[in-house]
């Protein structure tokens, strides 16, 4: 790797991205290596750098200080090498008394290496598994609430004989294919499985996990509201809805538990209730798993991204082909899912958006306090790094240890 003093502006941008600070790339796009080394705290007290990060540039300044030390040591080492090659320290041509360095030269030879404090050595991406647990509980509560609301809405769905399906342009163009919805659910299970494996292998799985749990929980919470306030008739005459229980809460709870146990999938026979149309939960999962897979996997895995995109797109198309959701259900689900995912990650990657201010409209959303709680200690964009879980690494290490018998004479 070439020295920092020889870095171009492009090298600086690559270094910023590699160190998990891409938010500085646009601001420092004209900065080369020497200019990077000259950055001070005063530079971060004035625009544009003061607008990038809420930590006053401390994270970047610590990284720059490390570069300065490495550069100084490299120059110091090269100076010694040049001096010893000529037989004298630092390449001097004048003999020194008793063959030693003078006090003045000795002081010039000293290297000042600041010892980092505990605050400075704190990780930019702390695990905080407690917060991940809270996000998981939040998601579970939202899932259970959604199932209960489906049971309530089911009692209000009008009979298909009295209220026929609404007109839908997609249904006019494509005839129903009965097995298409099974393809949708199989694709969804494949994407969830791939994402679960990928998540387990991520180094910063705790941060990424709580992001997934929070977003999917919020999407299903929104879904509770939309399906409850607007109950649509069944999308097709092929639907066979469970009989209404008319206030039998015990039977309704048994039906809710059956649906939860079956994952809310029709392929498992657990989803026999009607009314959960606006908006499509299957579209949410097909879209969200693909977005997380692509966001947290290397860009060079383009073939993997295309494969997952195909699974997602075919699954969404099969929802409509099976006539199990109106087209508007799928469109609304896709729109809300993608916007919430992009908004959350934009806010998480920009330190300035984690501060409550009049100039930050994101701070007015109802879940902003919860977002700050989850992301307050995450500084910068979470890198796409992978490593085996600690238990697996310990097992692998124990298997690699071999013992041999010592023959003692």
mmCIF file of N, CA, C and O in Angstrom, residues 180-192 194-195 280-294 303-321 330 333-335 337-338 342:
data_model
loop_
_atom_site.group_PDB
_atom_site.id
_atom_site.type_symbol
_atom_site.label_atom_id
_atom_site.label_comp_id
_atom_site.label_asym_id
_atom_site.label_seq_id
_atom_site.Cartn_x
_atom_site.Cartn_y
_atom_site.Cartn_z
ATOM 1 N N UNK A 180 -50.156 -20.915 -7.968
ATOM 2 C CA UNK A 180 -49.202 -19.798 -7.970
ATOM 3 C C UNK A 180 -48.892 -19.300 -6.553
ATOM 4 O O UNK A 180 -47.758 -18.912 -6.256
ATOM 5 N N UNK A 181 -49.902 -19.347 -5.666
ATOM 6 C CA UNK A 181 -49.660 -18.829 -4.317
ATOM 7 C C UNK A 181 -48.700 -19.726 -3.541
ATOM 8 O O UNK A 181 -47.956 -19.254 -2.682
ATOM 9 N N UNK A 182 -48.696 -21.016 -3.846
ATOM 10 C CA UNK A 182 -47.726 -21.918 -3.212
ATOM 11 C C UNK A 182 -46.303 -21.562 -3.643
ATOM 12 O O UNK A 182 -45.368 -21.605 -2.834
ATOM 13 N N UNK A 183 -46.133 -21.188 -4.908
ATOM 14 C CA UNK A 183 -44.819 -20.749 -5.402
ATOM 15 C C UNK A 183 -44.377 -19.497 -4.655
ATOM 16 O O UNK A 183 -43.213 -19.359 -4.255
ATOM 17 N N UNK A 184 -45.318 -18.587 -4.435
ATOM 18 C CA UNK A 184 -45.018 -17.356 -3.688
ATOM 19 C C UNK A 184 -44.496 -17.683 -2.297
ATOM 20 O O UNK A 184 -43.474 -17.133 -1.861
ATOM 21 N N UNK A 185 -45.173 -18.589 -1.586
ATOM 22 C CA UNK A 185 -44.767 -18.906 -0.217
ATOM 23 C C UNK A 185 -43.458 -19.690 -0.176
ATOM 24 O O UNK A 185 -42.653 -19.521 0.742
ATOM 25 N N UNK A 186 -43.228 -20.553 -1.153
ATOM 26 C CA UNK A 186 -41.949 -21.276 -1.223
ATOM 27 C C UNK A 186 -40.804 -20.295 -1.446
ATOM 28 O O UNK A 186 -39.747 -20.377 -0.805
ATOM 29 N N UNK A 187 -40.993 -19.338 -2.363
ATOM 30 C CA UNK A 187 -39.966 -18.311 -2.594
ATOM 31 C C UNK A 187 -39.718 -17.492 -1.338
ATOM 32 O O UNK A 187 -38.570 -17.146 -1.011
ATOM 33 N N UNK A 188 -40.788 -17.170 -0.631
ATOM 34 C CA UNK A 188 -40.637 -16.411 0.609
ATOM 35 C C UNK A 188 -39.838 -17.169 1.652
ATOM 36 O O UNK A 188 -38.966 -16.594 2.316
ATOM 37 N N UNK A 189 -40.107 -18.468 1.794
ATOM 38 C CA UNK A 189 -39.360 -19.274 2.765
ATOM 39 C C UNK A 189 -37.895 -19.406 2.363
ATOM 40 O O UNK A 189 -37.007 -19.407 3.226
ATOM 41 N N UNK A 190 -37.618 -19.507 1.053
ATOM 42 C CA UNK A 190 -36.224 -19.559 0.587
ATOM 43 C C UNK A 190 -35.487 -18.270 0.925
ATOM 44 O O UNK A 190 -34.343 -18.299 1.402
ATOM 45 N N UNK A 191 -36.127 -17.124 0.684
ATOM 46 C CA UNK A 191 -35.495 -15.838 0.972
ATOM 47 C C UNK A 191 -35.264 -15.650 2.476
ATOM 48 O O UNK A 191 -34.203 -15.170 2.888
ATOM 49 N N UNK A 192 -36.233 -16.038 3.285
ATOM 50 C CA UNK A 192 -36.065 -15.932 4.735
ATOM 51 C C UNK A 192 -34.925 -16.832 5.199
ATOM 52 O O UNK A 192 -34.102 -16.446 6.042
ATOM 53 N N UNK A 194 -32.282 -17.880 3.372
ATOM 54 C CA UNK A 194 -31.016 -17.305 2.916
ATOM 55 C C UNK A 194 -30.604 -16.120 3.788
ATOM 56 O O UNK A 194 -29.431 -15.960 4.138
ATOM 57 N N UNK A 195 -31.584 -15.281 4.139
ATOM 58 C CA UNK A 195 -31.280 -14.126 4.974
ATOM 59 C C UNK A 195 -30.854 -14.560 6.374
ATOM 60 O O UNK A 195 -29.947 -13.981 6.970
ATOM 61 N N UNK A 280 -50.494 -6.375 1.639
ATOM 62 C CA UNK A 280 -50.043 -7.762 1.558
ATOM 63 C C UNK A 280 -48.823 -8.040 2.450
ATOM 64 O O UNK A 280 -47.747 -7.472 2.242
ATOM 65 N N UNK A 281 -48.989 -8.939 3.432
ATOM 66 C CA UNK A 281 -47.870 -9.329 4.286
ATOM 67 C C UNK A 281 -46.838 -10.155 3.546
ATOM 68 O O UNK A 281 -45.638 -10.088 3.840
ATOM 69 N N UNK A 282 -47.273 -10.965 2.586
ATOM 70 C CA UNK A 282 -46.333 -11.751 1.783
ATOM 71 C C UNK A 282 -45.417 -10.839 0.967
ATOM 72 O O UNK A 282 -44.218 -11.087 0.844
ATOM 73 N N UNK A 283 -45.979 -9.757 0.420
ATOM 74 C CA UNK A 283 -45.161 -8.801 -0.341
ATOM 75 C C UNK A 283 -44.142 -8.133 0.573
ATOM 76 O O UNK A 283 -42.993 -7.889 0.174
ATOM 77 N N UNK A 284 -44.542 -7.834 1.809
ATOM 78 C CA UNK A 284 -43.622 -7.225 2.766
ATOM 79 C C UNK A 284 -42.400 -8.112 2.976
ATOM 80 O O UNK A 284 -41.250 -7.663 2.885
ATOM 81 N N UNK A 285 -42.615 -9.403 3.242
ATOM 82 C CA UNK A 285 -41.501 -10.310 3.519
ATOM 83 C C UNK A 285 -40.652 -10.565 2.282
ATOM 84 O O UNK A 285 -39.417 -10.634 2.362
ATOM 85 N N UNK A 286 -41.273 -10.732 1.128
ATOM 86 C CA UNK A 286 -40.517 -10.951 -0.109
ATOM 87 C C UNK A 286 -39.638 -9.749 -0.440
ATOM 88 O O UNK A 286 -38.499 -9.901 -0.897
ATOM 89 N N UNK A 287 -40.163 -8.549 -0.208
ATOM 90 C CA UNK A 287 -39.410 -7.330 -0.520
ATOM 91 C C UNK A 287 -38.339 -7.048 0.532
ATOM 92 O O UNK A 287 -37.186 -6.752 0.202
ATOM 93 N N UNK A 288 -38.710 -7.158 1.812
ATOM 94 C CA UNK A 288 -37.789 -6.780 2.882
ATOM 95 C C UNK A 288 -36.584 -7.723 2.970
ATOM 96 O O UNK A 288 -35.454 -7.263 3.160
ATOM 97 N N UNK A 289 -36.807 -9.020 2.824
ATOM 98 C CA UNK A 289 -35.675 -9.952 2.884
ATOM 99 C C UNK A 289 -34.698 -9.701 1.742
ATOM 100 O O UNK A 289 -33.480 -9.743 1.944
ATOM 101 N N UNK A 290 -35.220 -9.408 0.557
ATOM 102 C CA UNK A 290 -34.319 -9.099 -0.560
ATOM 103 C C UNK A 290 -33.516 -7.830 -0.278
ATOM 104 O O UNK A 290 -32.300 -7.776 -0.531
ATOM 105 N N UNK A 291 -34.166 -6.792 0.246
ATOM 106 C CA UNK A 291 -33.469 -5.532 0.527
ATOM 107 C C UNK A 291 -32.346 -5.736 1.545
ATOM 108 O O UNK A 291 -31.243 -5.195 1.385
ATOM 109 N N UNK A 292 -32.595 -6.515 2.585
ATOM 110 C CA UNK A 292 -31.553 -6.766 3.589
ATOM 111 C C UNK A 292 -30.443 -7.640 3.032
ATOM 112 O O UNK A 292 -29.261 -7.425 3.329
ATOM 113 N N UNK A 293 -30.804 -8.638 2.233
ATOM 114 C CA UNK A 293 -29.783 -9.494 1.619
ATOM 115 C C UNK A 293 -28.846 -8.671 0.752
ATOM 116 O O UNK A 293 -27.621 -8.807 0.824
ATOM 117 N N UNK A 294 -29.397 -7.789 -0.056
ATOM 118 C CA UNK A 294 -28.576 -6.983 -0.961
ATOM 119 C C UNK A 294 -27.766 -5.937 -0.201
ATOM 120 O O UNK A 294 -26.595 -5.696 -0.512
ATOM 121 N N UNK A 303 -24.406 -11.999 -8.757
ATOM 122 C CA UNK A 303 -25.202 -13.171 -9.136
ATOM 123 C C UNK A 303 -26.136 -13.561 -7.998
ATOM 124 O O UNK A 303 -27.296 -14.000 -8.237
ATOM 125 N N UNK A 304 -25.699 -13.443 -6.775
ATOM 126 C CA UNK A 304 -26.525 -13.743 -5.596
ATOM 127 C C UNK A 304 -27.661 -12.734 -5.475
ATOM 128 O O UNK A 304 -28.808 -13.093 -5.183
ATOM 129 N N UNK A 305 -27.338 -11.464 -5.733
ATOM 130 C CA UNK A 305 -28.363 -10.419 -5.688
ATOM 131 C C UNK A 305 -29.438 -10.659 -6.748
ATOM 132 O O UNK A 305 -30.629 -10.518 -6.475
ATOM 133 N N UNK A 306 -29.026 -11.010 -7.961
ATOM 134 C CA UNK A 306 -29.983 -11.252 -9.044
ATOM 135 C C UNK A 306 -30.844 -12.471 -8.741
ATOM 136 O O UNK A 306 -32.053 -12.494 -9.036
ATOM 137 N N UNK A 307 -30.246 -13.493 -8.153
ATOM 138 C CA UNK A 307 -31.008 -14.697 -7.802
ATOM 139 C C UNK A 307 -32.091 -14.359 -6.777
ATOM 140 O O UNK A 307 -33.253 -14.775 -6.920
ATOM 141 N N UNK A 308 -31.720 -13.597 -5.747
ATOM 142 C CA UNK A 308 -32.685 -13.222 -4.712
ATOM 143 C C UNK A 308 -33.734 -12.267 -5.257
ATOM 144 O O UNK A 308 -34.923 -12.343 -4.885
ATOM 145 N N UNK A 309 -33.329 -11.361 -6.143
ATOM 146 C CA UNK A 309 -34.296 -10.457 -6.764
ATOM 147 C C UNK A 309 -35.309 -11.249 -7.587
ATOM 148 O O UNK A 309 -36.511 -10.951 -7.573
ATOM 149 N N UNK A 310 -34.838 -12.274 -8.298
ATOM 150 C CA UNK A 310 -35.735 -13.108 -9.098
ATOM 151 C C UNK A 310 -36.734 -13.835 -8.213
ATOM 152 O O UNK A 310 -37.930 -13.899 -8.526
ATOM 153 N N UNK A 311 -36.238 -14.391 -7.090
ATOM 154 C CA UNK A 311 -37.149 -15.052 -6.155
ATOM 155 C C UNK A 311 -38.217 -14.078 -5.651
ATOM 156 O O UNK A 311 -39.409 -14.420 -5.581
ATOM 157 N N UNK A 312 -37.797 -12.862 -5.320
ATOM 158 C CA UNK A 312 -38.724 -11.855 -4.806
ATOM 159 C C UNK A 312 -39.738 -11.434 -5.874
ATOM 160 O O UNK A 312 -40.951 -11.402 -5.613
ATOM 161 N N UNK A 313 -39.254 -11.121 -7.075
ATOM 162 C CA UNK A 313 -40.140 -10.641 -8.144
ATOM 163 C C UNK A 313 -41.136 -11.714 -8.569
ATOM 164 O O UNK A 313 -42.334 -11.435 -8.751
ATOM 165 N N UNK A 314 -40.652 -12.954 -8.727
ATOM 166 C CA UNK A 314 -41.550 -14.046 -9.123
ATOM 167 C C UNK A 314 -42.582 -14.298 -8.029
ATOM 168 O O UNK A 314 -43.766 -14.531 -8.314
ATOM 169 N N UNK A 315 -42.152 -14.238 -6.771
ATOM 170 C CA UNK A 315 -43.085 -14.442 -5.660
ATOM 171 C C UNK A 315 -44.189 -13.398 -5.637
ATOM 172 O O UNK A 315 -45.368 -13.731 -5.448
ATOM 173 N N UNK A 316 -43.831 -12.132 -5.839
ATOM 174 C CA UNK A 316 -44.833 -11.059 -5.845
ATOM 175 C C UNK A 316 -45.786 -11.219 -7.028
ATOM 176 O O UNK A 316 -47.011 -11.042 -6.896
ATOM 177 N N UNK A 317 -45.239 -11.589 -8.184
ATOM 178 C CA UNK A 317 -46.081 -11.791 -9.365
ATOM 179 C C UNK A 317 -47.057 -12.943 -9.130
ATOM 180 O O UNK A 317 -48.233 -12.881 -9.554
ATOM 181 N N UNK A 318 -46.593 -13.994 -8.440
ATOM 182 C CA UNK A 318 -47.457 -15.145 -8.188
ATOM 183 C C UNK A 318 -48.587 -14.819 -7.216
ATOM 184 O O UNK A 318 -49.655 -15.442 -7.260
ATOM 185 N N UNK A 319 -48.374 -13.844 -6.324
ATOM 186 C CA UNK A 319 -49.465 -13.405 -5.445
ATOM 187 C C UNK A 319 -50.637 -12.917 -6.282
ATOM 188 O O UNK A 319 -51.806 -13.279 -6.039
ATOM 189 N N UNK A 320 -50.326 -12.098 -7.265
ATOM 190 C CA UNK A 320 -51.366 -11.553 -8.137
ATOM 191 C C UNK A 320 -51.927 -12.621 -9.065
ATOM 192 O O UNK A 320 -53.123 -12.652 -9.359
ATOM 193 N N UNK A 321 -51.037 -13.509 -9.532
ATOM 194 C CA UNK A 321 -51.472 -14.550 -10.466
ATOM 195 C C UNK A 321 -52.441 -15.522 -9.788
ATOM 196 O O UNK A 321 -53.314 -16.109 -10.448
ATOM 197 N N UNK A 330 -50.644 -5.159 -3.104
ATOM 198 C CA UNK A 330 -49.226 -5.418 -3.389
ATOM 199 C C UNK A 330 -48.472 -4.106 -3.604
ATOM 200 O O UNK A 330 -47.353 -3.936 -3.101
ATOM 201 N N UNK A 333 -47.981 -2.331 -0.259
ATOM 202 C CA UNK A 333 -47.001 -3.060 0.554
ATOM 203 C C UNK A 333 -45.585 -2.798 0.072
ATOM 204 O O UNK A 333 -44.671 -2.566 0.870
ATOM 205 N N UNK A 334 -45.379 -2.835 -1.249
ATOM 206 C CA UNK A 334 -44.045 -2.572 -1.809
ATOM 207 C C UNK A 334 -43.601 -1.150 -1.499
ATOM 208 O O UNK A 334 -42.452 -0.919 -1.091
ATOM 209 N N UNK A 335 -44.501 -0.202 -1.662
ATOM 210 C CA UNK A 335 -44.154 1.209 -1.432
ATOM 211 C C UNK A 335 -43.779 1.459 0.022
ATOM 212 O O UNK A 335 -42.729 2.047 0.315
ATOM 213 N N UNK A 337 -42.841 -0.699 2.347
ATOM 214 C CA UNK A 337 -41.658 -1.473 2.756
ATOM 215 C C UNK A 337 -40.369 -0.815 2.274
ATOM 216 O O UNK A 337 -39.424 -0.634 3.056
ATOM 217 N N UNK A 338 -40.305 -0.467 1.012
ATOM 218 C CA UNK A 338 -39.077 0.127 0.469
ATOM 219 C C UNK A 338 -38.798 1.485 1.090
ATOM 220 O O UNK A 338 -37.643 1.795 1.419
ATOM 221 N N UNK A 342 -35.459 2.395 3.286
ATOM 222 C CA UNK A 342 -34.529 3.439 2.819
ATOM 223 C C UNK A 342 -34.451 4.594 3.812
ATOM 224 O O UNK A 342 -33.366 5.135 4.048
#
